[in-house]
Coordinates of C-alpha atoms and ligand atoms in Angstrom, one line a residue:
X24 CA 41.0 -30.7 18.6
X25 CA 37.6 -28.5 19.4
X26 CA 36.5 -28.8 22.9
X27 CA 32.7 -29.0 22.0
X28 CA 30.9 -26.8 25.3
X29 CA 27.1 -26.2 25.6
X30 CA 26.8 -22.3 25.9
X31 CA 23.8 -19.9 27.1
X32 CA 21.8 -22.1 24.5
X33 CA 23.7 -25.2 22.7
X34 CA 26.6 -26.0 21.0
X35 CA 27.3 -23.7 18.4
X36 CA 30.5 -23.8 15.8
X37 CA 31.6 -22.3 12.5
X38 CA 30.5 -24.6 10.0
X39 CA 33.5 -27.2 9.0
X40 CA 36.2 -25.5 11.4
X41 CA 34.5 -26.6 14.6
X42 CA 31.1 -27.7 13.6
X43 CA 32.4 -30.4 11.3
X44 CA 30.2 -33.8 10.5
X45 CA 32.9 -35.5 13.0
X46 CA 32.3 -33.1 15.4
X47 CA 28.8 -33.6 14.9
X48 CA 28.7 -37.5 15.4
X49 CA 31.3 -36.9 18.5
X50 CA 28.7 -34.7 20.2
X51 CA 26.0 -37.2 19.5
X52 CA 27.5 -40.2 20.8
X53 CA 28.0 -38.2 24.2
X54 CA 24.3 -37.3 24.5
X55 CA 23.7 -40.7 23.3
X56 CA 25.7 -42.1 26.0
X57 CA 23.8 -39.6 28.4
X58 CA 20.3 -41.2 27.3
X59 CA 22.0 -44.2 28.4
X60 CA 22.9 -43.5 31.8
X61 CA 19.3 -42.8 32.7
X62 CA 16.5 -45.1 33.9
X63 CA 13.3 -43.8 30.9
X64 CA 15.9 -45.2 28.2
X65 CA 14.1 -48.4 29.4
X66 CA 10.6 -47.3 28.2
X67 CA 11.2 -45.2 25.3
X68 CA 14.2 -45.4 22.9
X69 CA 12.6 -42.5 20.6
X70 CA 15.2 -39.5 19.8
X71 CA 13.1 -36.4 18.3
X72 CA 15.4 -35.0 15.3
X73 CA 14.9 -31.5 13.3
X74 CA 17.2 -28.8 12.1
X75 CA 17.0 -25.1 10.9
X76 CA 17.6 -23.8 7.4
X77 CA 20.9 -23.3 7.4
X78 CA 23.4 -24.5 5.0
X79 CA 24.1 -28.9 5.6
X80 CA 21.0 -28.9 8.3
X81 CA 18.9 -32.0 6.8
X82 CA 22.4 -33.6 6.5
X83 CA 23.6 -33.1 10.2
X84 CA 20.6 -34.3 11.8
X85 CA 20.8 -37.8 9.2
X86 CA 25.0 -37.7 10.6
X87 CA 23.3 -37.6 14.4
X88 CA 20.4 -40.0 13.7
X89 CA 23.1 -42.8 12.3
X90 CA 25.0 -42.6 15.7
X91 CA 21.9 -42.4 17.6
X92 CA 20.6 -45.9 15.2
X93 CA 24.1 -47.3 16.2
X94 CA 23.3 -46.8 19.8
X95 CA 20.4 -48.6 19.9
X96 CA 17.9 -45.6 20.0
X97 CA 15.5 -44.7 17.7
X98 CA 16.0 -41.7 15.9
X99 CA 12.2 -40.1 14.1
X100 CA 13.4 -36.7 11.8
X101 CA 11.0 -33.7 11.5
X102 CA 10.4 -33.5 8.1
X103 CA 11.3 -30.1 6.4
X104 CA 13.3 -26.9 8.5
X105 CA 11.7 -26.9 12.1
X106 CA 10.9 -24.4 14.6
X107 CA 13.0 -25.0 18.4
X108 CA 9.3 -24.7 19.6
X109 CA 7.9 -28.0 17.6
X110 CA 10.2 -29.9 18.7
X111 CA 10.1 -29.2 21.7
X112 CA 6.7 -29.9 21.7
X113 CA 7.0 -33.0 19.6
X114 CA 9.4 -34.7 22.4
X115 CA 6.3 -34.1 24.8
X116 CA 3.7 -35.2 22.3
X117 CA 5.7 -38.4 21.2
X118 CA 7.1 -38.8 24.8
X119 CA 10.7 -39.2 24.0
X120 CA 13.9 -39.4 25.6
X121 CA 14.7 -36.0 24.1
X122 CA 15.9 -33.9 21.1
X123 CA 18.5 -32.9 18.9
X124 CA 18.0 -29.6 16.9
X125 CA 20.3 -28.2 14.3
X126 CA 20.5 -24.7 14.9
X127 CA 22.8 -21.7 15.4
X128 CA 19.7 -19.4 16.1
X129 CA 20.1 -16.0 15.6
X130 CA 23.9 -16.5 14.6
X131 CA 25.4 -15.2 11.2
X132 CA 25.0 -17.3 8.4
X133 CA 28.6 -19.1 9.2
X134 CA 27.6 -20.8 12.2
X135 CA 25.5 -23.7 13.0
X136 CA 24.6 -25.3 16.5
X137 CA 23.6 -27.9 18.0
X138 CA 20.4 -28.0 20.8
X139 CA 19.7 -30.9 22.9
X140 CA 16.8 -31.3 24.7
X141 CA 15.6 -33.3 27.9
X142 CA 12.0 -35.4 27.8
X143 CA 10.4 -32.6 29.0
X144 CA 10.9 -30.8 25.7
X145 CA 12.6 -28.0 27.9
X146 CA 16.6 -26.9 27.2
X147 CA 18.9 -29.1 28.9
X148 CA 20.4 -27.6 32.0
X149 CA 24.0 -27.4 32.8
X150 CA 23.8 -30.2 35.5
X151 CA 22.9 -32.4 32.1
X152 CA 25.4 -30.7 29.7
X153 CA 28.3 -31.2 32.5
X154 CA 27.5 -34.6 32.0
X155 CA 27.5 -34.5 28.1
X156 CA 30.7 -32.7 27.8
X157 CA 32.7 -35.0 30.2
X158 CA 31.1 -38.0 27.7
X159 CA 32.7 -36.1 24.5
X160 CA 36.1 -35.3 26.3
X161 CA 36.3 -39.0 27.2
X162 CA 35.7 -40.4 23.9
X163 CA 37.8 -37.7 22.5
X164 CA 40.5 -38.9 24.7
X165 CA 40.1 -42.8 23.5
X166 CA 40.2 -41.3 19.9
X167 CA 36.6 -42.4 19.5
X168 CA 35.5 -42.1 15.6
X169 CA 32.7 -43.4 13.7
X170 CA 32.1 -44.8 10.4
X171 CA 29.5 -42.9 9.2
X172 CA 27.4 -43.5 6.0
X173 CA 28.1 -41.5 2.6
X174 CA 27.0 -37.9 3.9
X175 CA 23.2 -37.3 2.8
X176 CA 22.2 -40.6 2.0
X177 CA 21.6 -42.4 5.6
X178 CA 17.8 -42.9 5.9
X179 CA 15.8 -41.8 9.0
X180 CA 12.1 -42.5 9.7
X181 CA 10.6 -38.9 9.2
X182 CA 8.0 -37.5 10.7
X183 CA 5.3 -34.4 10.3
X184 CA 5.5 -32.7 13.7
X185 CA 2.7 -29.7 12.0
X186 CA -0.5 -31.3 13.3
X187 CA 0.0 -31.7 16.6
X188 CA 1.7 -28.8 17.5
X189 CA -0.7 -26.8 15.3
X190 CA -3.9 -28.6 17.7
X191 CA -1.4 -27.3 21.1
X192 CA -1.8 -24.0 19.7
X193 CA -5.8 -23.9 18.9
X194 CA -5.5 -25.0 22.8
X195 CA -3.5 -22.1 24.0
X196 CA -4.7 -18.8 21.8
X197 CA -8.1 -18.1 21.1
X198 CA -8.3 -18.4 17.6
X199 CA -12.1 -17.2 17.7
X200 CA -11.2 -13.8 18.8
X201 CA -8.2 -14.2 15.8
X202 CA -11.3 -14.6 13.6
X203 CA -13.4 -11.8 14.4
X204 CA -11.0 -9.2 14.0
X205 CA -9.6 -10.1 10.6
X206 CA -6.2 -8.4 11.4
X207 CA -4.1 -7.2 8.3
X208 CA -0.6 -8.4 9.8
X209 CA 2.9 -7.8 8.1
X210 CA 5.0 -11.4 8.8
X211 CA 8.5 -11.2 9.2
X212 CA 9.9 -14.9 8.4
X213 CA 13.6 -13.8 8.0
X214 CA 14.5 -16.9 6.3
X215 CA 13.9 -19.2 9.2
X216 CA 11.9 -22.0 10.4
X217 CA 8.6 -20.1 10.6
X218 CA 7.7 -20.4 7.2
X219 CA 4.2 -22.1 7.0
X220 CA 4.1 -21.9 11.0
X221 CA 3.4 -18.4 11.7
X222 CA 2.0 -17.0 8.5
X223 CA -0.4 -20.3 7.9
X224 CA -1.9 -20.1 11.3
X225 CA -2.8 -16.4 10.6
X226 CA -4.2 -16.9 7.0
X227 CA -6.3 -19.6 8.9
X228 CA -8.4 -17.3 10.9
X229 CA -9.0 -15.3 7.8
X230 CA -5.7 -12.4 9.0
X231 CA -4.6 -10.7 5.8
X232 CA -1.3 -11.1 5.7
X233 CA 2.1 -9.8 3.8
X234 CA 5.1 -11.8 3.9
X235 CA 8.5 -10.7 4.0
X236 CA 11.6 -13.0 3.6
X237 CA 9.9 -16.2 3.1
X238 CA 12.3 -17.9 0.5
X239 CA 14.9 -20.2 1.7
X240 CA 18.5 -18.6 2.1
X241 CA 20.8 -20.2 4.1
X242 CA 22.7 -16.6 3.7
X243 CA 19.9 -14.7 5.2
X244 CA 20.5 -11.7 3.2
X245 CA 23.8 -10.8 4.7
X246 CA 22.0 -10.6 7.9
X247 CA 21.7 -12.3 11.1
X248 CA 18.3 -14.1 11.2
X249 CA 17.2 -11.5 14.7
X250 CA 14.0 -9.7 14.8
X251 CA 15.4 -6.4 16.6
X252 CA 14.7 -3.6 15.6
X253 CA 17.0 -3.4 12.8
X254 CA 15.4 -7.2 11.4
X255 CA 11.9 -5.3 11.7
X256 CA 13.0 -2.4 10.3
X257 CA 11.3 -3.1 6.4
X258 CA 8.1 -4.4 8.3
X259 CA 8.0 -1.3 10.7
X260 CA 7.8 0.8 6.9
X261 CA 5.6 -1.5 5.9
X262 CA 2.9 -0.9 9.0
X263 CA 3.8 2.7 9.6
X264 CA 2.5 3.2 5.9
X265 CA -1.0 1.6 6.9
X266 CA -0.7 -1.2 5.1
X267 CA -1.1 -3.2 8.2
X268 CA -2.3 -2.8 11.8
X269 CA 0.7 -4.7 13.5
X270 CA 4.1 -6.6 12.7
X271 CA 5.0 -9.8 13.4
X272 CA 8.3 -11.7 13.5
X273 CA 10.6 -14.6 14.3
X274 CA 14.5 -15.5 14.3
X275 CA 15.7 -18.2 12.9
X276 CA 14.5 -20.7 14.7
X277 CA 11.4 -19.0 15.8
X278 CA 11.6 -19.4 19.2
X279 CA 12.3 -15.7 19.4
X280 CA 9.6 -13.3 18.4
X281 CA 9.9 -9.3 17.0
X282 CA 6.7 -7.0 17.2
X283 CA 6.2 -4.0 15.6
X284 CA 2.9 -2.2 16.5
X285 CA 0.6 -0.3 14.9
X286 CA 2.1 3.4 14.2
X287 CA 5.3 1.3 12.8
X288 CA 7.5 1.4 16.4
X289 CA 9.1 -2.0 17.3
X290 CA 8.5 -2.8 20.7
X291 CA 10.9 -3.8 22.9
X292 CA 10.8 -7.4 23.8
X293 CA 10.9 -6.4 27.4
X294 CA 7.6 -4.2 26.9
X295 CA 5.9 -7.2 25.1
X296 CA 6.9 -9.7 28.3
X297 CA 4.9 -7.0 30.1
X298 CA 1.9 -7.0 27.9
X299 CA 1.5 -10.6 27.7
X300 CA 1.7 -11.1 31.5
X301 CA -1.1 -8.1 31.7
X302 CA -2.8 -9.9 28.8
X303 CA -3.0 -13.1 30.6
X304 CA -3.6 -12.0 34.2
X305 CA -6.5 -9.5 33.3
X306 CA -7.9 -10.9 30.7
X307 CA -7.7 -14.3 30.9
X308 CA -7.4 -14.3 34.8
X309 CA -5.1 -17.1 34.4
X310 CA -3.0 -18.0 38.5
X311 CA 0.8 -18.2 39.0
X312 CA 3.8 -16.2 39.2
X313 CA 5.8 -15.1 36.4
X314 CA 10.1 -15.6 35.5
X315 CA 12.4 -13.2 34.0
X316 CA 16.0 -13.1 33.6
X317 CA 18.4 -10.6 35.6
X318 CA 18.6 -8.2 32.5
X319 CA 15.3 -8.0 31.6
X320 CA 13.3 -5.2 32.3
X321 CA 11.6 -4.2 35.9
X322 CA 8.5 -2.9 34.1
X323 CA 7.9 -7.0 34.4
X324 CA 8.0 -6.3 37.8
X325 CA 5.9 -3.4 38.0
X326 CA 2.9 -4.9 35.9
X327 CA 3.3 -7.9 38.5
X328 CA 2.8 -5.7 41.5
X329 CA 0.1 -4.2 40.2
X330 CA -1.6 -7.4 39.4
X331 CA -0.5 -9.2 42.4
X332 CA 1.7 -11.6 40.7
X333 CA 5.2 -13.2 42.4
X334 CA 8.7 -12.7 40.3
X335 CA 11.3 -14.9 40.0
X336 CA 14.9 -13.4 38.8
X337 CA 16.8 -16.6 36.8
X338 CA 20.3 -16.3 34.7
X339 CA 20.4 -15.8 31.8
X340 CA 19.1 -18.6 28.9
X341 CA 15.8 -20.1 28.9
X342 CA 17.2 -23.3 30.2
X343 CA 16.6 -21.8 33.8
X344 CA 13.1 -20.5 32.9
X345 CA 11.8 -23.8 31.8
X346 CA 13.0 -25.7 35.0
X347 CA 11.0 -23.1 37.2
X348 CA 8.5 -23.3 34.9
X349 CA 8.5 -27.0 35.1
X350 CA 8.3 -26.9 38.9
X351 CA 5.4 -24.7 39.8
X352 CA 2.9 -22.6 38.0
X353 CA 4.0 -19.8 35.8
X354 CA 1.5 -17.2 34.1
X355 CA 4.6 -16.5 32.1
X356 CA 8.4 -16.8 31.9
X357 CA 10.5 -14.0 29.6
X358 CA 13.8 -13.0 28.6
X359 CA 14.6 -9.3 27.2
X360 CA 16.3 -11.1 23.8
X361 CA 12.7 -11.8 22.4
X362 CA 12.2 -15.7 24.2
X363 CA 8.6 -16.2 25.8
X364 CA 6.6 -19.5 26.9
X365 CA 2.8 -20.1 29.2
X366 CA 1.5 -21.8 31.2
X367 CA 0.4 -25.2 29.7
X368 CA 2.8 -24.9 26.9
X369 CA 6.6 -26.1 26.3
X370 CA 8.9 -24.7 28.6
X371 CA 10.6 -23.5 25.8
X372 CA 10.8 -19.9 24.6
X373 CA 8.0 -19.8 21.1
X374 CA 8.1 -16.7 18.9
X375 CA 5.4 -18.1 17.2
X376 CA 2.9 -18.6 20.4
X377 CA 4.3 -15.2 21.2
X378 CA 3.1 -13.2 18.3
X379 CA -0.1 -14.6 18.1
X380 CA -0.7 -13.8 21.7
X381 CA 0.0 -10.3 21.0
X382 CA -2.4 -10.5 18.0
X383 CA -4.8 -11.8 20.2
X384 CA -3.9 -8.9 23.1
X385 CA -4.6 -6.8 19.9
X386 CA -8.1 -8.7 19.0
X387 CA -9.0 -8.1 22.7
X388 CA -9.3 -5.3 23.2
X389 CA -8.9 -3.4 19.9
X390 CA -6.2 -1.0 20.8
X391 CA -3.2 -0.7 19.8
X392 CA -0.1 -2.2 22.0
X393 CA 1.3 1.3 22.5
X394 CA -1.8 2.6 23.7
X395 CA -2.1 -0.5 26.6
X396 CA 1.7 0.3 27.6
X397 CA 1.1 3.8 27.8
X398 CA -2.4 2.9 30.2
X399 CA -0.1 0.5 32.0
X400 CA 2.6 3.3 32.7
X401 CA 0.6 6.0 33.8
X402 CA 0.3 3.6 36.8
X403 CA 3.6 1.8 37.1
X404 CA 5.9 4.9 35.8
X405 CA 8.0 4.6 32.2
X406 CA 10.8 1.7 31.6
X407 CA 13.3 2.7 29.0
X408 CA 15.6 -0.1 28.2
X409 CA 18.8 -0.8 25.8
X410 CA 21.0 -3.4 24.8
X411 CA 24.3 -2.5 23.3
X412 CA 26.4 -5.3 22.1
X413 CA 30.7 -4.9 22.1
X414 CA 33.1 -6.7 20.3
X415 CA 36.2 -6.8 22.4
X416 CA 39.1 -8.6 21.1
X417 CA 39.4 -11.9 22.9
X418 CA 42.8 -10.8 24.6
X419 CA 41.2 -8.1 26.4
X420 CA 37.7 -9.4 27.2
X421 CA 39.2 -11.3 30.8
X422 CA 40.8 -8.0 31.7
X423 CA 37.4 -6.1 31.0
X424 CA 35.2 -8.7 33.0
X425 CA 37.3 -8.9 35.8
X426 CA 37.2 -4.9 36.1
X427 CA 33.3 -4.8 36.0
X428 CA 33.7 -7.8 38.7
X429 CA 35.0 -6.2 41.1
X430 CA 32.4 -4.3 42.5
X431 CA 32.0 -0.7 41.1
X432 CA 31.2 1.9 43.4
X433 CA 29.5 4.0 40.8
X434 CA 29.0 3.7 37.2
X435 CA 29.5 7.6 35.9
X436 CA 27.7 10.0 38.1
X437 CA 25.6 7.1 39.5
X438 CA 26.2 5.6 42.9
X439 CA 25.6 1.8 43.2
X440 CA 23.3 1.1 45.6
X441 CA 23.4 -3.1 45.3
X442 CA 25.7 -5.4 43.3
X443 CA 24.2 -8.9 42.0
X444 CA 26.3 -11.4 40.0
X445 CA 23.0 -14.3 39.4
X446 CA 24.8 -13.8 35.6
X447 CA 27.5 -11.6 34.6
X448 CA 27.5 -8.1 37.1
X449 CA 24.4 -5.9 37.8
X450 CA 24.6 -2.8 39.3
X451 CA 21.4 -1.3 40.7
X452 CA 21.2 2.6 41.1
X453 CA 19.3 5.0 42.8
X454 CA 16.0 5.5 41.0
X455 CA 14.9 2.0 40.4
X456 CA 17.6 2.2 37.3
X457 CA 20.3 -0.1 36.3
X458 CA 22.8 -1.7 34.1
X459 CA 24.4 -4.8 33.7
X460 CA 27.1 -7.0 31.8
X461 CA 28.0 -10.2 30.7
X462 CA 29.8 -12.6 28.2
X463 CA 27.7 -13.8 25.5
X464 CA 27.2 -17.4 25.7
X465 CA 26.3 -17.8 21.7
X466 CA 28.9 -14.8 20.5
X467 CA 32.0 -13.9 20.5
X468 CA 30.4 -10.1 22.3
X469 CA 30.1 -8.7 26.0
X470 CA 26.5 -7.7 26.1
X471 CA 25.5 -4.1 28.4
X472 CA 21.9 -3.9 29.3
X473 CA 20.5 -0.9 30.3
X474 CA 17.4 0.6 32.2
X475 CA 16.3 4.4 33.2
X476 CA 13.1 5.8 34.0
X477 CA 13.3 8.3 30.9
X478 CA 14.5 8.3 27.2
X479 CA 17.3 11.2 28.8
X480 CA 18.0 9.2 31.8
X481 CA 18.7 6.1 29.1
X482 CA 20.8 8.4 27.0
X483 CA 22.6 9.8 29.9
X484 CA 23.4 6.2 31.4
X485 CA 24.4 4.4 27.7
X486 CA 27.2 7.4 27.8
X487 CA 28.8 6.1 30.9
X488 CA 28.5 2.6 30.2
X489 CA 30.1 3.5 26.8
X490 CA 32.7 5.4 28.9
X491 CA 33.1 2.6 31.6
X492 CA 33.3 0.2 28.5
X493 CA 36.3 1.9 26.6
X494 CA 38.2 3.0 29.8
Ligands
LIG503 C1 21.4 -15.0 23.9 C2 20.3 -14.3 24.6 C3 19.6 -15.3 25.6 C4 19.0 -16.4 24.7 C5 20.2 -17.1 24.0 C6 19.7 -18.2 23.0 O1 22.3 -15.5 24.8 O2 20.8 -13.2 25.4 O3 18.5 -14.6 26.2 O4 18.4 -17.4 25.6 O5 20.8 -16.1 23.2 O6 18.7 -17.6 22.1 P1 23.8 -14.8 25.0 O7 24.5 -15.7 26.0 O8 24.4 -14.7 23.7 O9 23.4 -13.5 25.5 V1 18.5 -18.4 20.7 O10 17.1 -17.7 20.1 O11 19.9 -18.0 19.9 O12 18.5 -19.9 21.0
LIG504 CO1 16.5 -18.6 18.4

């Protein structure tokens, strides 16, 4: 039997070991039962469905919408593969009970996933999964099963979710300033969801655009659908050739964004949180503090102090951004894998708001990203970050954690100065440097993060984590 847990972002499952059609329907019931237990379900019975491009997708969501039909609710499918973001956007727009989203993400071509999300459009949070889960092992206990329809051919009212999240998007970037500069942009699609999102919205404001990758392959290449540096790496060629002035692109969901800029380097996501909270502050003196997670970069931090804006430090998973950014206002809220959201927007990470922010940054003030970093860090010193990701074989991974748990004294040559466990274990050091670990919550990897104050200083701390790591 698969115990069926909500991770660092969903469910997620290799397709038809654990994420099985049963499995599927099983999962649903329990959320279903969740919409249940709350007082809205009076007012609205409306259940937002969608799903990625991934191999059974379409067919998933029809399995969910059945059991949600069964349960009295009322289940409305967005039509064709769907960003996270429009989803999330159409349970606000529609103003549903929530949403269910087929998608493993950035995960390899085996896996899908499962996202649910609360009426606010935001990720559910753990007090709400908790809940969830006990619903699935209790019906998994009764032997609860469901007759479903032949797979495929159960029929869901669909809807378009393009206009209105296309009209939230006019609202939030300023398209004019899009249209002036008439940017030659390279699109990175990677297979995903953000076909005719992110590359229609450009060709809209006249941007003259190359695709890359934006034919349908539930295989993505061989790939995982990421835009790291290694996902970016044909459109970094592709600018650093002059053939365009900057590089856009999303996972597979798009709710994650990659930018290469215009001499062909991809920039870290952790530099781009930076620029877009500089972008937004100075230039469109917008109020409010802004959120990171613990192993994002401090040069968030450093921009903040310099504009007078208030941090918050969160876990990691945007589930924890969007409830602060629910509760208060937020310029911006980050995480160093690529997620991003605004004020006034879903509190939701959006690659696809994200790059056409930094297109607009770009528009602004006609320079290249680089060239604003390297303005901002004359003033706030340089932030070199990494992220190294380790495979350690499940038998050893306990024995590992518990041995960065417990409180290092110093990591190499490098005396702790403070220990904080918000998520996983981070380990400040002298110098306003630091590194930190934790389990993934959507792989089967420990993940180090890594910060210096120089591209040697980075090179001499990956060494002893690597060391610490293999010890
Ligand atoms: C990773 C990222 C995290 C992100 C999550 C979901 O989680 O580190 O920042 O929110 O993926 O992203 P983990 O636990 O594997 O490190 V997505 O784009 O896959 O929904
Ligand atoms: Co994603």
């Amino acid at each position: 039997m698969t115990t069926i847990k909500f991770g660092t972002s969903g469910w997620r499952g290799i397709i038809a070991q654990d994420f099985s059609f049963n499995n599927v329907r099983l999962a649903t019931q329990g959320i279903a039962e969740y919409l249940h237990s709350k007082p809205e379900t009076q007012d609205s019975k409306q259940v937002i469905l969608g799903h990625d491009t991934r191999f059974l997708g379409r067919e998933f969501s029809l399995a969910a919408a059945e059991v949600l039909a069964a349960n009295g609710l009322a289940p409305l499918l967005c039509q064709g593969n769907t960003p996270t973001p429009v989803i999330a956007h159409t349970i606000r727009a529609r103003k549903a009970l929530g949403g269910i989203n087929m998608t493993a993400s950035h995960n390899p071509a085996e896996y899908q996933g499962l996202k649910f999300s609360t009426s606010n459009g935001a990720p559910a949070t753990p007090d709400v999964t908790k809940q969830i889960e006990a619903n699935i092992a209790r019906l998994q206990s009764e032997n609860w099963s469901f007759k479903g329809a032949v797979i495929g051919t159960y029929e869901c009212k669909t809807i378009d979710p393009k206009p209105d999240y296309f009209k939230q998007l006019r609202k939030l970037i300023d398209f004019n300033a899009l249209k002036k500069a008439k940017l030659k942009v390279a699109v990175e699609l990677m297979w995903g969801t953000g076909r005719g999102y992110l590359d229609t919205l450009l060709e809209d404001v006249g941007a003259k655009i190359t695709r890359f990758h934006d034919e349908l392959n539930p295989l993505f290449g061989g790939h995982h659908p990421e835009p790291n540096a290694e996902g970016m790496a044909e459109v970094s060629k592709f600018v650093r050739s002059g053939k365009a002035q900057i590089g856009l692109g999303l996972d597979g969901d798009a709710d994650r964004f990659g930018i290469v800029d215009k001499d062909g380097t991809w920039l870290t996501p952790n530099q781009v949180l930076a620029l877009a909270l500089y972008h937004l502050k100075k230039n469109r003196r917008w109020t409010g503090a802004v959120v990171r997670t613990v192993p994002t970069s401090h040069q968030v931090d450093a921009v903040a102090h310099l504009l007078d804006v208030k941090v918050y430090e969160t876990p990691v998973g945007f589930k924890y951004i969007g409830a602060l950014m629910e509760s208060g206002p937020i310029i911006v809220g980050g995480e160093e894998s690529g997620g991003l959201s605004v004020k006034g927007h879903v509190p939701e990470k959006d690659g696809i708001l994200a790059c056409l922010l930094m297109a607009e940054l770009v528009a602004t003030e006609k320079k290249s990203l680089g060239r604003i970093l390297k303005d901002l860090e004359k003033q706030t010193g340089e932030f070199h970050t990494d992220r190294i990701n380790v495979s350690v074989p499940p038998e050893k991974k306990e024995a590992l954690l518990t041995k960065l748990g417990s409180g290092l004294d110093q990591i190499g040559p490098y005396k702790v100065e403070k220990f904080i466990t918000t998520d996983g274990f981070k380990f400040l050091l002298p110098n306003n440097e630091w590194v930190a670990f934790r389990a993934s919550g959507t792989e089967p990897l420990i993940r180090c993060y890594i910060e210096a104050k120089s591209a040697a200083g980075l090179k001499k701390l990956r060494e002893a984590c690597k060391k610490l790591l293999a010890s």
